[in-house]
Coordinates of C-alpha atoms in Angstrom, one line a residue:
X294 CA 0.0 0.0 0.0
X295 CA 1.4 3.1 -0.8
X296 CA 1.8 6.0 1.7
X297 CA 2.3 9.2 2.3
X298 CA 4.0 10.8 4.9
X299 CA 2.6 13.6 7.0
X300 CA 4.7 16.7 8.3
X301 CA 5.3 15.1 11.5
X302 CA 6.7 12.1 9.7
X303 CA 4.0 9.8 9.9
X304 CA 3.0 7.6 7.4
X305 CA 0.0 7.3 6.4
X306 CA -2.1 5.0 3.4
X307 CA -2.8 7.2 0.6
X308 CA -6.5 5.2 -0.2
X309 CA -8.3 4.6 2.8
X310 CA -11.7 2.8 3.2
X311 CA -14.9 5.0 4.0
X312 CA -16.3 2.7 6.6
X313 CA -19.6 3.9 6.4
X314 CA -20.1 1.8 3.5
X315 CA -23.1 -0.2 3.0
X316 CA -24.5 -3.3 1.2
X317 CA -28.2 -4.4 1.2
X318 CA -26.9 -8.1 1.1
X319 CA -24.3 -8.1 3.4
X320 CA -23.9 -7.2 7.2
X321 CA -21.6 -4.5 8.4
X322 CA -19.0 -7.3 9.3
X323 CA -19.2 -9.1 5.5
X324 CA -18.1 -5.6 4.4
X325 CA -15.8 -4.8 6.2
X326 CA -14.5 -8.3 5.7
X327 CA -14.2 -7.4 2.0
X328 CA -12.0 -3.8 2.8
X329 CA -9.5 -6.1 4.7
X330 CA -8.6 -8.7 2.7
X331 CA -8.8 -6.3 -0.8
X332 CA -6.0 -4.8 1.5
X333 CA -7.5 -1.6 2.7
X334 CA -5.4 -0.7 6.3
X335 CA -6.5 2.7 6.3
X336 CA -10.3 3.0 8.6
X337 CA -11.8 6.2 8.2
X338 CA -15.4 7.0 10.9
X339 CA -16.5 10.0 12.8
X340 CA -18.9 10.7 15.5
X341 CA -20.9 12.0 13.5
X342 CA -21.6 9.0 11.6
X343 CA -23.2 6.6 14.0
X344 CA -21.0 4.0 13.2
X345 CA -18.1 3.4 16.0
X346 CA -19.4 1.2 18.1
X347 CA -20.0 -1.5 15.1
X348 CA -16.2 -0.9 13.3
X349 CA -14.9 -1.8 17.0
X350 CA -16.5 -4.3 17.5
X351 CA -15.3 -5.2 14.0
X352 CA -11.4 -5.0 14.6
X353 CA -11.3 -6.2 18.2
X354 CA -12.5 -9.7 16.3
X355 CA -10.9 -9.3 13.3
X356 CA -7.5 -10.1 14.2
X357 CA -5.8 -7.5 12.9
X358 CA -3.0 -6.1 14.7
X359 CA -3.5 -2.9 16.4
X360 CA -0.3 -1.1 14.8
X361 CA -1.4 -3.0 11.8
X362 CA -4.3 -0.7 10.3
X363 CA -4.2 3.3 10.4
X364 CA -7.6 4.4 12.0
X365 CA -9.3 8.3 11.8
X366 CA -12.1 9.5 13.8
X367 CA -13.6 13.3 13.9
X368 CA -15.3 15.2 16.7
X369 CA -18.7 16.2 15.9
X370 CA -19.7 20.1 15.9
X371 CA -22.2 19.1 18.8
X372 CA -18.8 18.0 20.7
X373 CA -16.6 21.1 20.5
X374 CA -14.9 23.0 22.6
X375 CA -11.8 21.9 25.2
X376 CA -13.5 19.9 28.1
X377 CA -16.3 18.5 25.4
X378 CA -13.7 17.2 22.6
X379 CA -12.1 15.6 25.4
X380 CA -14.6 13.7 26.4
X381 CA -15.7 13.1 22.9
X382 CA -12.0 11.6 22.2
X383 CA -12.6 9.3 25.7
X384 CA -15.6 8.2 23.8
X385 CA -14.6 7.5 20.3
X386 CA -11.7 5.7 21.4
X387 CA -14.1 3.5 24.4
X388 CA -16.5 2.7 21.3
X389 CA -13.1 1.4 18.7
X390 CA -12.0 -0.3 21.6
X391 CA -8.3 1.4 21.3
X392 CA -6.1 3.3 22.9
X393 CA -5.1 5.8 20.4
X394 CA -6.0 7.2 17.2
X395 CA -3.6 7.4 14.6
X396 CA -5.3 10.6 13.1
X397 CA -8.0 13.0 14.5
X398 CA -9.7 15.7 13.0
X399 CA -12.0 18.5 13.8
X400 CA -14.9 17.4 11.4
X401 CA -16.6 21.0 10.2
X402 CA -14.7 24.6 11.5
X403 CA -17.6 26.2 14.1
X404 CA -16.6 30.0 15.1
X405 CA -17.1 30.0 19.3
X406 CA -15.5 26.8 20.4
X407 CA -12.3 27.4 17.2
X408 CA -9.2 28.0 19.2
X409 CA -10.7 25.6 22.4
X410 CA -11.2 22.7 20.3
X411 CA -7.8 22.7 18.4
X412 CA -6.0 23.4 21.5
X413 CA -7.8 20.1 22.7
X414 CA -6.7 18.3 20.1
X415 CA -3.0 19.3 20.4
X416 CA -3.3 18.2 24.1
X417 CA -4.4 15.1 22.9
X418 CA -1.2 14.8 20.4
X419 CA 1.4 16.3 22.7
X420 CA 0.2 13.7 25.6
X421 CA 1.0 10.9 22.6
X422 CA -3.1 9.4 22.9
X423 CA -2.9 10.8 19.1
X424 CA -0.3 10.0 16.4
X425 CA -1.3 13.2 13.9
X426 CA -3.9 15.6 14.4
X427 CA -5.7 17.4 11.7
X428 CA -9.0 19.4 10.1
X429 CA -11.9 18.9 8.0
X430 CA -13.9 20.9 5.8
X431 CA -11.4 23.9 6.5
X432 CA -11.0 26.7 4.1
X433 CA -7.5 29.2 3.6
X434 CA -9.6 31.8 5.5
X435 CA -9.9 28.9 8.4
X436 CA -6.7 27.5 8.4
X437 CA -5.1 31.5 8.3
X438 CA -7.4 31.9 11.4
X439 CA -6.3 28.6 13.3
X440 CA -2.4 29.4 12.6
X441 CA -2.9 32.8 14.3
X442 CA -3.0 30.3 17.9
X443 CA -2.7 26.5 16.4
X444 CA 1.3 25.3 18.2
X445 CA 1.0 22.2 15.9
X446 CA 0.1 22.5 12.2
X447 CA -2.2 20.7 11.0
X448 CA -0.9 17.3 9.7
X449 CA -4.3 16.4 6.9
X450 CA -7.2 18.6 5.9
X451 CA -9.9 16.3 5.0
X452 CA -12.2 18.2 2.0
X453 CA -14.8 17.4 -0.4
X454 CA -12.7 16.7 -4.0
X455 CA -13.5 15.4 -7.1
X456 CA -13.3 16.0 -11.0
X457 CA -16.0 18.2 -10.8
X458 CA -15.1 20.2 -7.6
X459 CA -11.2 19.8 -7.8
X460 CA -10.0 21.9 -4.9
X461 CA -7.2 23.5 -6.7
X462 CA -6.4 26.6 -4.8
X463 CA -7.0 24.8 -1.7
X464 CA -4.8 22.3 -2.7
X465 CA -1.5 24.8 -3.6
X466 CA -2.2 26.6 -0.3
X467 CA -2.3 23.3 1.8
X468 CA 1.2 22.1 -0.6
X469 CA 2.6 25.4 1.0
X470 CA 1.6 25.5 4.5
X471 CA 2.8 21.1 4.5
X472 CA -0.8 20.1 5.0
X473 CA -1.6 16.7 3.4
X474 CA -4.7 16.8 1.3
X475 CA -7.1 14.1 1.9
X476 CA -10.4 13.9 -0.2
X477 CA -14.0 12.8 1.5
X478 CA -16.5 11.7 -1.5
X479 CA -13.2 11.6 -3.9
X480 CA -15.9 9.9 -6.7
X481 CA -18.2 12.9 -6.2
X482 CA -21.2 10.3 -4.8
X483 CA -21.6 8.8 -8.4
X484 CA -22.1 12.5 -10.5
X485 CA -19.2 12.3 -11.8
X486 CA -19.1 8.3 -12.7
X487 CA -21.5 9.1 -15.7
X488 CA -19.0 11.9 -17.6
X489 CA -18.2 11.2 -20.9
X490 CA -14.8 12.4 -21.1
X491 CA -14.0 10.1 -18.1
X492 CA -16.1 7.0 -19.7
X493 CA -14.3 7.5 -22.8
X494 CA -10.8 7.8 -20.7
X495 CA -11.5 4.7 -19.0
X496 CA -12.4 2.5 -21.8
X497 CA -8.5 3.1 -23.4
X498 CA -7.1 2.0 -20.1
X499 CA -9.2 -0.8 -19.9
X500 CA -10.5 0.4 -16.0
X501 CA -13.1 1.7 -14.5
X502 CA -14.4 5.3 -14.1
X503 CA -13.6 5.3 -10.5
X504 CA -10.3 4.1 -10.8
X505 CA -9.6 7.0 -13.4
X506 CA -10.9 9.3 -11.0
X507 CA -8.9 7.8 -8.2
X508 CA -6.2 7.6 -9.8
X509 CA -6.0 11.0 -10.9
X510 CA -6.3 11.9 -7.3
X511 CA -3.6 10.2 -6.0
X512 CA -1.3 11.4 -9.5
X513 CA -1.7 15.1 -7.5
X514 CA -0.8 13.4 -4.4
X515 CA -4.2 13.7 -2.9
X516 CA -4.8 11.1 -0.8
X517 CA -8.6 9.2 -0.8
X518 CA -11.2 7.4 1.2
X519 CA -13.7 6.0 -1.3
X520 CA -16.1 3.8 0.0
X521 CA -18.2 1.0 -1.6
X522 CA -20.1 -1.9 -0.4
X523 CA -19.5 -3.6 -3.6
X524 CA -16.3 -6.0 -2.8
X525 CA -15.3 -5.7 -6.7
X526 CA -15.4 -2.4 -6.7
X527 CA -13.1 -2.6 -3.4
X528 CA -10.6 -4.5 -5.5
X529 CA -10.8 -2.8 -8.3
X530 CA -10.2 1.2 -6.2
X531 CA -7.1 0.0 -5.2
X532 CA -5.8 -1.5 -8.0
X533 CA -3.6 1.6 -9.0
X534 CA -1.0 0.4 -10.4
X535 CA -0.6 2.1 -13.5
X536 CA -0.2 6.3 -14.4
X537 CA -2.7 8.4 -16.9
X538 CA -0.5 10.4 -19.2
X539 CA 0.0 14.5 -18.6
X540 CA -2.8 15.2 -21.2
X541 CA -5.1 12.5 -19.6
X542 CA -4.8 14.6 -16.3
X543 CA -4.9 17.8 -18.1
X544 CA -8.1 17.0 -19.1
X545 CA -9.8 15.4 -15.9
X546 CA -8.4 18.7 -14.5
X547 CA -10.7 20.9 -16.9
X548 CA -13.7 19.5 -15.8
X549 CA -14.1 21.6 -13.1
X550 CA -17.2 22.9 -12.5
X551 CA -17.0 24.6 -9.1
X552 CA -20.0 22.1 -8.0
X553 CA -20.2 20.5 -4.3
X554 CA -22.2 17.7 -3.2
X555 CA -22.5 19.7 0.3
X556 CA -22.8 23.0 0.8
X557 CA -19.2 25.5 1.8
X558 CA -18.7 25.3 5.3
X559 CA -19.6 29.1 5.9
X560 CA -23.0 28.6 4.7
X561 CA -23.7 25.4 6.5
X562 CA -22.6 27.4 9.9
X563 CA -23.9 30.6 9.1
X564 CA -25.1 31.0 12.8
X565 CA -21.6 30.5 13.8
X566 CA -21.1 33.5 12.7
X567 CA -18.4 33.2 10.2

């Protein structure tokens, strides 16, 4: 599996496995199952997504080595602020029956509880219960407000990416500041799977759609969390092992559109004030 490494020096899978995947014939367990042995070692959740308690009950059985598997969780915007993300981290951690996280990120930015909830986080870090810590959904105008306080940088910034919403200037800025980019919904939740330009780039390289637009992600060195229920389609998003040419990437790059699946973080928060 290849990795990349984080400013801190830690390395980290560049696909991951969104483990909020589902499958109307299968059970949690079948598809998770299917991630491991198609290889995926990277285990992406949040509190937000209901789903902690089953993945840990999933690896303590699975037999998978702790220090084996790299495993994200996010605090919730209900759980922010110092004392609360503390207590959400105590949490997260009881329900994936570990220890430590090897990544954890501040899943939307919320004005009041900013500076308190980073400053948990780096607790967390500097006290070792958290191998890299990290944002989600943040914006230059966020990150330039949490470096105005933040004593660690953050190590990943987590962000809605795809062909039709490609993230560019984000992406330069976060290159700058040593910020890996990480893309949620890197497939655009299926939009994007019916372009023609990437049908008719797939076809010539004999893949699938979603492994051109994986691919291409991981070509800018953005690193990915696709999830699927579908353990062919498992296989098949990691099976990477081959480059699109400089005009194949050119042209995946000029389908941007500008067009989320979710809305910006400012409007989602607009009673946060930002």
């Amino acid at each position: 599996m290849k990795t990349v490494t984080l400013n801190n020096g830690i390395e980290m899978p560049i696909v991951g496995f969104g483990t909020d995947a589902a499958n109307a014939d299968l059970s949690y367990a079948q598809v998770m199952d299917a991630a491991v042995d198609a290889g995926y070692r990277l285990f992406d959740t949040a509190s937000s997504y209901g789903n902690q308690d089953e993945l840990g009950a999933y690896l303590a059985q699975s037999g998978l080595a702790r220090n084996s598997y790299f495993l994200t969780s996010k605090v919730a915007q209900t759980e922010q602020g110092y004392e609360n993300t503390l207590q959400a981290f105590k949490d997260t951690t009881a329900a994936l029956k570990t220890d430590y996280l090897d990544l954890y990120l501040v899943h939307w930015p919320k004005f009041d509880p900013f500076f308190e909830t980073w400053r948990a986080l780096e607790h967390l870090y500097k006290e070792g219960y958290v191998k890299a810590i990290g944002v989600s959904n943040f914006e230059p105008h966020h990150l330039d407000r949490l470096l105005t306080q933040a004593t660690v940088m953050p190590a990943v910034d987590q962000v809605e990416t795809h062909p039709y919403f490609n993230q560019h200037v984000l992406h330069d800025y976060l290159t700058e500041l040593g910020i890996q980019h990480q893309a949620w919904s890197p497939l655009g939740r299926g939009a994007v799977l019916n372009d023609p330009v990437l049908a008719q780039i797939a076809d010539r390289y004999g893949v699938s759609i979603a492994q051109v637009i994986l691919k291409w992600h991981v070509q800018h060195n953005v690193a990915v969390i696709p999830k699927s229920g579908n353990p062919v389609r498992m296989q098949q998003n990691l099976a990477l092992d081959w480059n699109l040419t400089v005009t194949d990437m050119q042209r995946i790059d000029a389908l941007q559109r500008g067009e989320r699946i979710m809305g910006a973080p400012d409007e989602n928060y607009v009673e946060d004030k930002w």
